[in-house]
Structure formats: C-alpha cells, structure tokens
mmCIF file of C-alpha atoms in Angstrom:
data_model
loop_
_atom_site.group_PDB
_atom_site.id
_atom_site.type_symbol
_atom_site.label_atom_id
_atom_site.label_comp_id
_atom_site.label_asym_id
_atom_site.label_seq_id
_atom_site.Cartn_x
_atom_site.Cartn_y
_atom_site.Cartn_z
ATOM 1 C CA MET A 1 -15.865 -20.690 -27.970
ATOM 2 C CA SER A 2 -17.672 -19.831 -31.197
ATOM 3 C CA ALA A 3 -17.935 -21.225 -34.717
ATOM 4 C CA CYS A 4 -18.782 -24.769 -33.703
ATOM 5 C CA LEU A 5 -19.755 -27.567 -36.058
ATOM 6 C CA THR A 6 -21.887 -30.302 -34.479
ATOM 7 C CA VAL A 7 -21.548 -33.727 -36.086
ATOM 8 C CA ILE A 8 -23.891 -36.547 -35.116
ATOM 9 C CA PRO A 9 -22.312 -39.889 -36.074
ATOM 10 C CA ALA A 10 -25.165 -42.276 -36.852
ATOM 11 C CA ARG A 11 -24.246 -45.923 -37.330
ATOM 12 C CA LEU A 12 -26.979 -48.352 -38.310
ATOM 13 C CA ALA A 13 -25.176 -51.603 -37.463
ATOM 14 C CA SER A 14 -24.615 -51.053 -33.747
ATOM 15 C CA THR A 15 -23.037 -54.099 -32.120
ATOM 16 C CA ARG A 16 -25.117 -54.081 -28.951
ATOM 17 C CA PHE A 17 -28.353 -52.647 -30.343
ATOM 18 C CA PRO A 18 -28.691 -52.856 -34.149
ATOM 19 C CA LEU A 19 -30.863 -50.087 -35.660
ATOM 20 C CA LYS A 20 -30.678 -48.170 -32.358
ATOM 21 C CA VAL A 21 -30.432 -44.736 -33.967
ATOM 22 C CA LEU A 22 -33.699 -45.425 -35.818
ATOM 23 C CA ALA A 23 -35.524 -46.842 -32.786
ATOM 24 C CA LEU A 24 -38.624 -44.842 -31.869
ATOM 25 C CA LEU A 25 -38.973 -42.878 -28.662
ATOM 26 C CA ASP A 26 -42.317 -41.089 -28.183
ATOM 27 C CA GLY A 27 -42.931 -41.176 -31.917
ATOM 28 C CA MET A 28 -39.531 -39.916 -33.089
ATOM 29 C CA THR A 29 -36.317 -41.762 -33.823
ATOM 30 C CA MET A 30 -33.422 -41.423 -31.402
ATOM 31 C CA LEU A 31 -31.526 -39.729 -34.211
ATOM 32 C CA GLU A 32 -34.197 -37.063 -34.629
ATOM 33 C CA TRP A 33 -34.257 -36.360 -30.888
ATOM 34 C CA CYS A 34 -30.481 -35.814 -31.016
ATOM 35 C CA TRP A 35 -30.706 -33.597 -34.073
ATOM 36 C CA ARG A 36 -33.414 -31.461 -32.485
ATOM 37 C CA ALA A 37 -31.336 -31.014 -29.314
ATOM 38 C CA ALA A 38 -28.316 -30.006 -31.401
ATOM 39 C CA VAL A 39 -30.350 -27.496 -33.397
ATOM 40 C CA ARG A 40 -31.878 -26.016 -30.220
ATOM 41 C CA ALA A 41 -28.408 -25.616 -28.698
ATOM 42 C CA GLY A 42 -27.710 -23.024 -31.389
ATOM 43 C CA LEU A 43 -23.990 -23.709 -31.532
ATOM 44 C CA GLY A 44 -23.714 -23.616 -35.313
ATOM 45 C CA PRO A 45 -24.248 -25.964 -38.269
ATOM 46 C CA VAL A 46 -25.386 -29.532 -37.562
ATOM 47 C CA LEU A 47 -24.385 -32.470 -39.769
ATOM 48 C CA ILE A 48 -25.475 -36.091 -39.551
ATOM 49 C CA ALA A 49 -22.651 -38.459 -40.514
ATOM 50 C CA ALA A 50 -24.582 -41.456 -41.820
ATOM 51 C CA ASP A 51 -23.178 -44.894 -42.590
ATOM 52 C CA SER A 52 -26.103 -46.164 -44.690
ATOM 53 C CA ARG A 53 -28.931 -45.149 -46.999
ATOM 54 C CA GLU A 54 -31.494 -46.056 -44.315
ATOM 55 C CA VAL A 55 -29.995 -43.586 -41.850
ATOM 56 C CA ALA A 56 -29.549 -40.916 -44.521
ATOM 57 C CA ASP A 57 -33.131 -41.236 -45.734
ATOM 58 C CA ALA A 58 -34.498 -41.053 -42.194
ATOM 59 C CA ALA A 59 -32.435 -37.953 -41.466
ATOM 60 C CA ARG A 60 -33.498 -36.167 -44.624
ATOM 61 C CA ARG A 61 -37.164 -36.853 -43.842
ATOM 62 C CA PHE A 62 -36.960 -34.738 -40.689
ATOM 63 C CA GLY A 63 -34.818 -32.051 -42.353
ATOM 64 C CA GLY A 64 -31.321 -33.092 -41.322
ATOM 65 C CA THR A 65 -28.250 -32.303 -43.411
ATOM 66 C CA VAL A 66 -26.465 -35.560 -44.205
ATOM 67 C CA ILE A 67 -22.925 -36.471 -45.167
ATOM 68 C CA MET A 68 -22.209 -40.087 -46.079
ATOM 69 C CA THR A 69 -19.334 -41.889 -44.358
ATOM 70 C CA PRO A 70 -18.088 -45.463 -44.848
ATOM 71 C CA PRO A 71 -19.697 -48.235 -42.753
ATOM 72 C CA SER A 72 -16.154 -49.425 -42.000
ATOM 73 C CA CYS A 73 -15.193 -46.384 -39.872
ATOM 74 C CA PRO A 74 -13.498 -47.788 -36.744
ATOM 75 C CA SER A 75 -15.158 -45.330 -34.335
ATOM 76 C CA GLY A 76 -17.619 -42.486 -34.049
ATOM 77 C CA SER A 77 -14.729 -40.041 -33.755
ATOM 78 C CA ASP A 78 -13.316 -41.211 -37.089
ATOM 79 C CA ARG A 79 -16.745 -40.748 -38.643
ATOM 80 C CA VAL A 80 -16.953 -37.234 -37.183
ATOM 81 C CA TRP A 81 -13.544 -36.325 -38.575
ATOM 82 C CA LEU A 82 -14.474 -37.527 -42.055
ATOM 83 C CA ALA A 83 -17.545 -35.299 -41.924
ATOM 84 C CA ALA A 84 -15.664 -32.299 -40.529
ATOM 85 C CA LYS A 85 -12.223 -32.383 -42.147
ATOM 86 C CA ASN A 86 -13.153 -30.224 -45.149
ATOM 87 C CA ARG A 87 -15.012 -27.686 -43.043
ATOM 88 C CA ARG A 88 -13.572 -24.530 -41.446
ATOM 89 C CA GLU A 89 -15.158 -24.385 -37.984
ATOM 90 C CA PRO A 90 -12.415 -24.352 -35.278
ATOM 91 C CA VAL A 91 -14.536 -26.385 -32.851
ATOM 92 C CA VAL A 92 -16.160 -29.743 -33.625
ATOM 93 C CA LEU A 93 -18.757 -31.263 -31.317
ATOM 94 C CA ASN A 94 -19.183 -35.042 -31.465
ATOM 95 C CA TYR A 95 -22.748 -35.788 -30.335
ATOM 96 C CA GLN A 96 -23.556 -39.468 -30.660
ATOM 97 C CA GLY A 97 -26.805 -40.278 -32.436
ATOM 98 C CA ASP A 98 -28.015 -42.735 -29.805
ATOM 99 C CA MET A 99 -28.172 -40.283 -26.871
ATOM 100 C CA PRO A 100 -31.624 -38.730 -27.261
ATOM 101 C CA LEU A 101 -32.013 -37.499 -23.682
ATOM 102 C CA LEU A 102 -29.155 -35.002 -23.578
ATOM 103 C CA ARG A 103 -30.377 -31.435 -23.187
ATOM 104 C CA PRO A 104 -29.200 -28.559 -25.396
ATOM 105 C CA GLU A 105 -27.702 -26.989 -22.257
ATOM 106 C CA THR A 106 -25.433 -30.015 -21.837
ATOM 107 C CA LEU A 107 -24.096 -29.617 -25.366
ATOM 108 C CA LYS A 108 -23.442 -25.923 -24.768
ATOM 109 C CA ALA A 109 -21.715 -26.659 -21.456
ATOM 110 C CA ALA A 110 -19.310 -29.058 -23.150
ATOM 111 C CA VAL A 111 -18.396 -26.516 -25.819
ATOM 112 C CA ASN A 112 -18.027 -23.725 -23.247
ATOM 113 C CA ALA A 113 -15.556 -25.884 -21.286
ATOM 114 C CA LEU A 114 -13.179 -25.854 -24.240
ATOM 115 C CA ASN A 115 -10.372 -23.281 -24.351
ATOM 116 C CA LYS A 116 -6.897 -22.874 -25.810
ATOM 117 C CA THR A 117 -5.293 -24.956 -23.051
ATOM 118 C CA VAL A 118 -7.748 -27.856 -23.480
ATOM 119 C CA ASP A 119 -7.747 -30.356 -26.339
ATOM 120 C CA ILE A 120 -11.132 -31.959 -25.666
ATOM 121 C CA ALA A 121 -14.084 -30.993 -23.477
ATOM 122 C CA THR A 122 -16.951 -33.164 -22.313
ATOM 123 C CA ALA A 123 -19.660 -33.252 -19.626
ATOM 124 C CA VAL A 124 -20.357 -35.177 -16.440
ATOM 125 C CA ILE A 125 -23.214 -35.477 -13.964
ATOM 126 C CA PRO A 126 -23.309 -36.724 -10.362
ATOM 127 C CA ILE A 127 -24.132 -40.430 -10.110
ATOM 128 C CA PRO A 128 -27.369 -40.640 -8.117
ATOM 129 C CA SER A 129 -27.171 -44.178 -6.745
ATOM 130 C CA LEU A 130 -24.790 -46.957 -5.726
ATOM 131 C CA ARG A 131 -26.455 -49.297 -8.218
ATOM 132 C CA ARG A 132 -25.664 -46.968 -11.091
ATOM 133 C CA ARG A 133 -22.142 -46.387 -9.818
ATOM 134 C CA GLN A 134 -21.514 -50.130 -9.907
ATOM 135 C CA ASP A 135 -23.004 -50.564 -13.385
ATOM 136 C CA PRO A 136 -20.182 -51.267 -15.902
ATOM 137 C CA ASN A 137 -22.285 -49.721 -18.667
ATOM 138 C CA VAL A 138 -22.043 -46.366 -16.865
ATOM 139 C CA VAL A 139 -18.687 -44.743 -17.584
ATOM 140 C CA LYS A 140 -17.148 -42.919 -14.632
ATOM 141 C CA ALA A 141 -14.822 -39.915 -14.862
ATOM 142 C CA VAL A 142 -12.111 -39.163 -12.320
ATOM 143 C CA LEU A 143 -11.733 -35.387 -12.082
ATOM 144 C CA ALA A 144 -9.153 -32.992 -10.699
ATOM 145 C CA LYS A 145 -10.392 -29.953 -8.794
ATOM 146 C CA ASP A 146 -10.126 -27.789 -11.895
ATOM 147 C CA GLY A 147 -12.295 -30.153 -13.966
ATOM 148 C CA ARG A 148 -9.443 -31.898 -15.786
ATOM 149 C CA CYS A 149 -10.200 -35.532 -16.488
ATOM 150 C CA LEU A 150 -7.575 -37.818 -14.970
ATOM 151 C CA TYR A 151 -9.094 -41.160 -15.919
ATOM 152 C CA PHE A 152 -12.225 -42.878 -17.192
ATOM 153 C CA SER A 153 -13.392 -46.335 -16.162
ATOM 154 C CA ARG A 154 -16.303 -48.730 -16.133
ATOM 155 C CA THR A 155 -15.431 -49.644 -12.543
ATOM 156 C CA PRO A 156 -16.809 -47.592 -9.584
ATOM 157 C CA VAL A 157 -13.788 -45.298 -9.285
ATOM 158 C CA SER A 158 -15.697 -42.033 -8.855
ATOM 159 C CA SER A 159 -19.132 -40.513 -8.364
ATOM 160 C CA TRP A 160 -19.148 -38.675 -11.710
ATOM 161 C CA GLU A 161 -20.935 -40.174 -14.682
ATOM 162 C CA HIS A 162 -19.421 -39.346 -18.044
ATOM 163 C CA LEU A 163 -21.800 -38.256 -20.785
ATOM 164 C CA GLY A 164 -20.573 -39.338 -24.212
ATOM 165 C CA VAL A 165 -20.341 -35.950 -25.891
ATOM 166 C CA TYR A 166 -17.026 -34.398 -26.939
ATOM 167 C CA ALA A 167 -16.040 -30.908 -28.053
ATOM 168 C CA TYR A 168 -12.716 -30.873 -29.899
ATOM 169 C CA ARG A 169 -10.470 -28.142 -31.111
ATOM 170 C CA ARG A 170 -10.051 -28.970 -34.796
ATOM 171 C CA ASP A 171 -6.332 -29.748 -34.534
ATOM 172 C CA SER A 172 -6.991 -31.943 -31.503
ATOM 173 C CA LEU A 173 -9.578 -34.010 -33.361
ATOM 174 C CA ARG A 174 -7.183 -34.421 -36.287
ATOM 175 C CA ARG A 175 -4.460 -35.596 -33.906
ATOM 176 C CA PHE A 176 -6.768 -37.893 -31.942
ATOM 177 C CA VAL A 177 -7.979 -39.903 -34.934
ATOM 178 C CA SER A 178 -4.373 -40.333 -36.112
ATOM 179 C CA LEU A 179 -3.295 -42.009 -32.858
ATOM 180 C CA PRO A 180 -3.098 -45.804 -32.557
ATOM 181 C CA LEU A 181 -5.314 -47.607 -30.068
ATOM 182 C CA SER A 182 -3.747 -47.455 -26.618
ATOM 183 C CA PRO A 183 -3.399 -50.192 -23.964
ATOM 184 C CA LEU A 184 -5.806 -48.540 -21.514
ATOM 185 C CA GLU A 185 -8.314 -47.917 -24.282
ATOM 186 C CA LYS A 186 -8.278 -51.609 -25.141
ATOM 187 C CA ALA A 187 -8.540 -52.657 -21.495
ATOM 188 C CA GLU A 188 -11.495 -50.390 -20.628
ATOM 189 C CA ARG A 189 -13.036 -50.224 -24.116
ATOM 190 C CA LEU A 190 -13.087 -46.420 -23.839
ATOM 191 C CA GLU A 191 -11.562 -44.418 -26.671
ATOM 192 C CA GLN A 192 -11.076 -41.245 -24.610
ATOM 193 C CA LEU A 193 -8.281 -43.016 -22.727
ATOM 194 C CA ARG A 194 -6.283 -42.941 -25.976
ATOM 195 C CA ALA A 195 -6.211 -39.158 -25.713
ATOM 196 C CA LEU A 196 -5.108 -39.184 -22.075
ATOM 197 C CA GLU A 197 -2.344 -41.701 -22.731
ATOM 198 C CA ALA A 198 -1.074 -39.478 -25.542
ATOM 199 C CA GLY A 199 -0.848 -36.501 -23.170
ATOM 200 C CA MET A 200 -3.912 -34.692 -24.459
ATOM 201 C CA THR A 201 -5.964 -32.640 -22.012
ATOM 202 C CA ILE A 202 -9.654 -33.369 -21.419
ATOM 203 C CA ARG A 203 -11.794 -31.069 -19.283
ATOM 204 C CA ALA A 204 -15.306 -31.802 -18.048
ATOM 205 C CA ALA A 205 -18.187 -29.443 -17.496
ATOM 206 C CA ILE A 206 -20.283 -30.463 -14.498
ATOM 207 C CA VAL A 207 -23.952 -30.609 -15.390
ATOM 208 C CA ARG A 208 -26.004 -30.557 -12.219
ATOM 209 C CA GLU A 209 -29.272 -31.850 -13.600
ATOM 210 C CA ARG A 210 -29.920 -35.232 -15.160
ATOM 211 C CA PRO A 211 -29.969 -35.145 -18.985
#
C-alpha cells in the first residue's frame, strides 16, 4: 500500500528503562537509529511523537520532524494516533523509538502485508533458540497458514517472535485507540490482544533474517 505515514512514539520516562530512547548505541541514540531506518525505508513522511522537551530537542538535532504529545498518553498507539489524526495518509506505521535494530526491509514488509481485508499488519521472525522461546520478554505470535495472527503471548506457545512494529489502516487505528482495555490484554500485558478480542484482523509478514 502507498501513502504511508511513519510515526515513531518516543517516551522519555520508560518504566523498565528510563531514558532508553536517548541511550547511545555506537555513538547515536536509539531514537536516531530508528529514525534513520524509517527514512531509509522510503515509505513516506516520518514523524517523531515526543513526550518531552529532551526527546524533541534530541530529535531536532539529527533532523527529525517532531510533534509534541502529552506525557500522560496511555500507550504508544495512543501517542501515534495523536500525531497522525490530523494527517491524510491512509496507512500509519507505528515504529517504536526503542527498537534500533529493525531493518528498513522489515518496516516495508509490515506495510506490504496490509490490505483492505486486514486491519493491522506486523512482522515476525523465527525464534532461533529454546532459551529465547522461553524468555517472557520475547513476545510470541501464533499464526494461521495465511499469516493471520491468532494470538500473542509471552509464554512459549509458538516459534515465531513478534517484532513490535504495526501498520494500521487509518480507520483501524482510530477504532483501536477507542477500544477499552481487554481481559487478555491485561493478562498478557500485550495491547495487540485488544484488537484480536474486538474482532480486528492482524496479519504478519515473515521476515527471514534477524533484524
């Protein structure tokens, strides 16, 4: 699909790793690595949805286009919607600002997996080891043969690792952020389960190489 807006939600006060988006990796912040990958993907405009002056200033220093969003946003998806709701692009890519190792090809694969019968598209990779499969910090995706996502879990329910990038049709993103938290979402601490419980369709692109 064409006419895609990429939004990188960048939250300074991360619960598990405060200041993570501004942490340095080989001389650049994680946020800048993400922005560069998004720009190289060539999908369309790239916005950084910042929650603080520190994030905004850092983004502007490397040339990023910034839109300010409230620190109180309940999730990255809500922050993305605030940044995108007055835009016109029919597709919105949510690329989290603390995932610096994703390749531009992974972002493009997620967007290309989106079509008129799919509400949300994402990406998965094969899990390379039993240790990683058993790691609760690695989110697993249960897939149907056609790539539809049937479930997501932190438990070792499948051999597909979910990469936290989401391509939404605009109306689907609007609907998603309007939904209340769901029981499975609360149990697994995974917001994508809210979409599945509401009957929305998620499809995964299989990325064969590690990000």
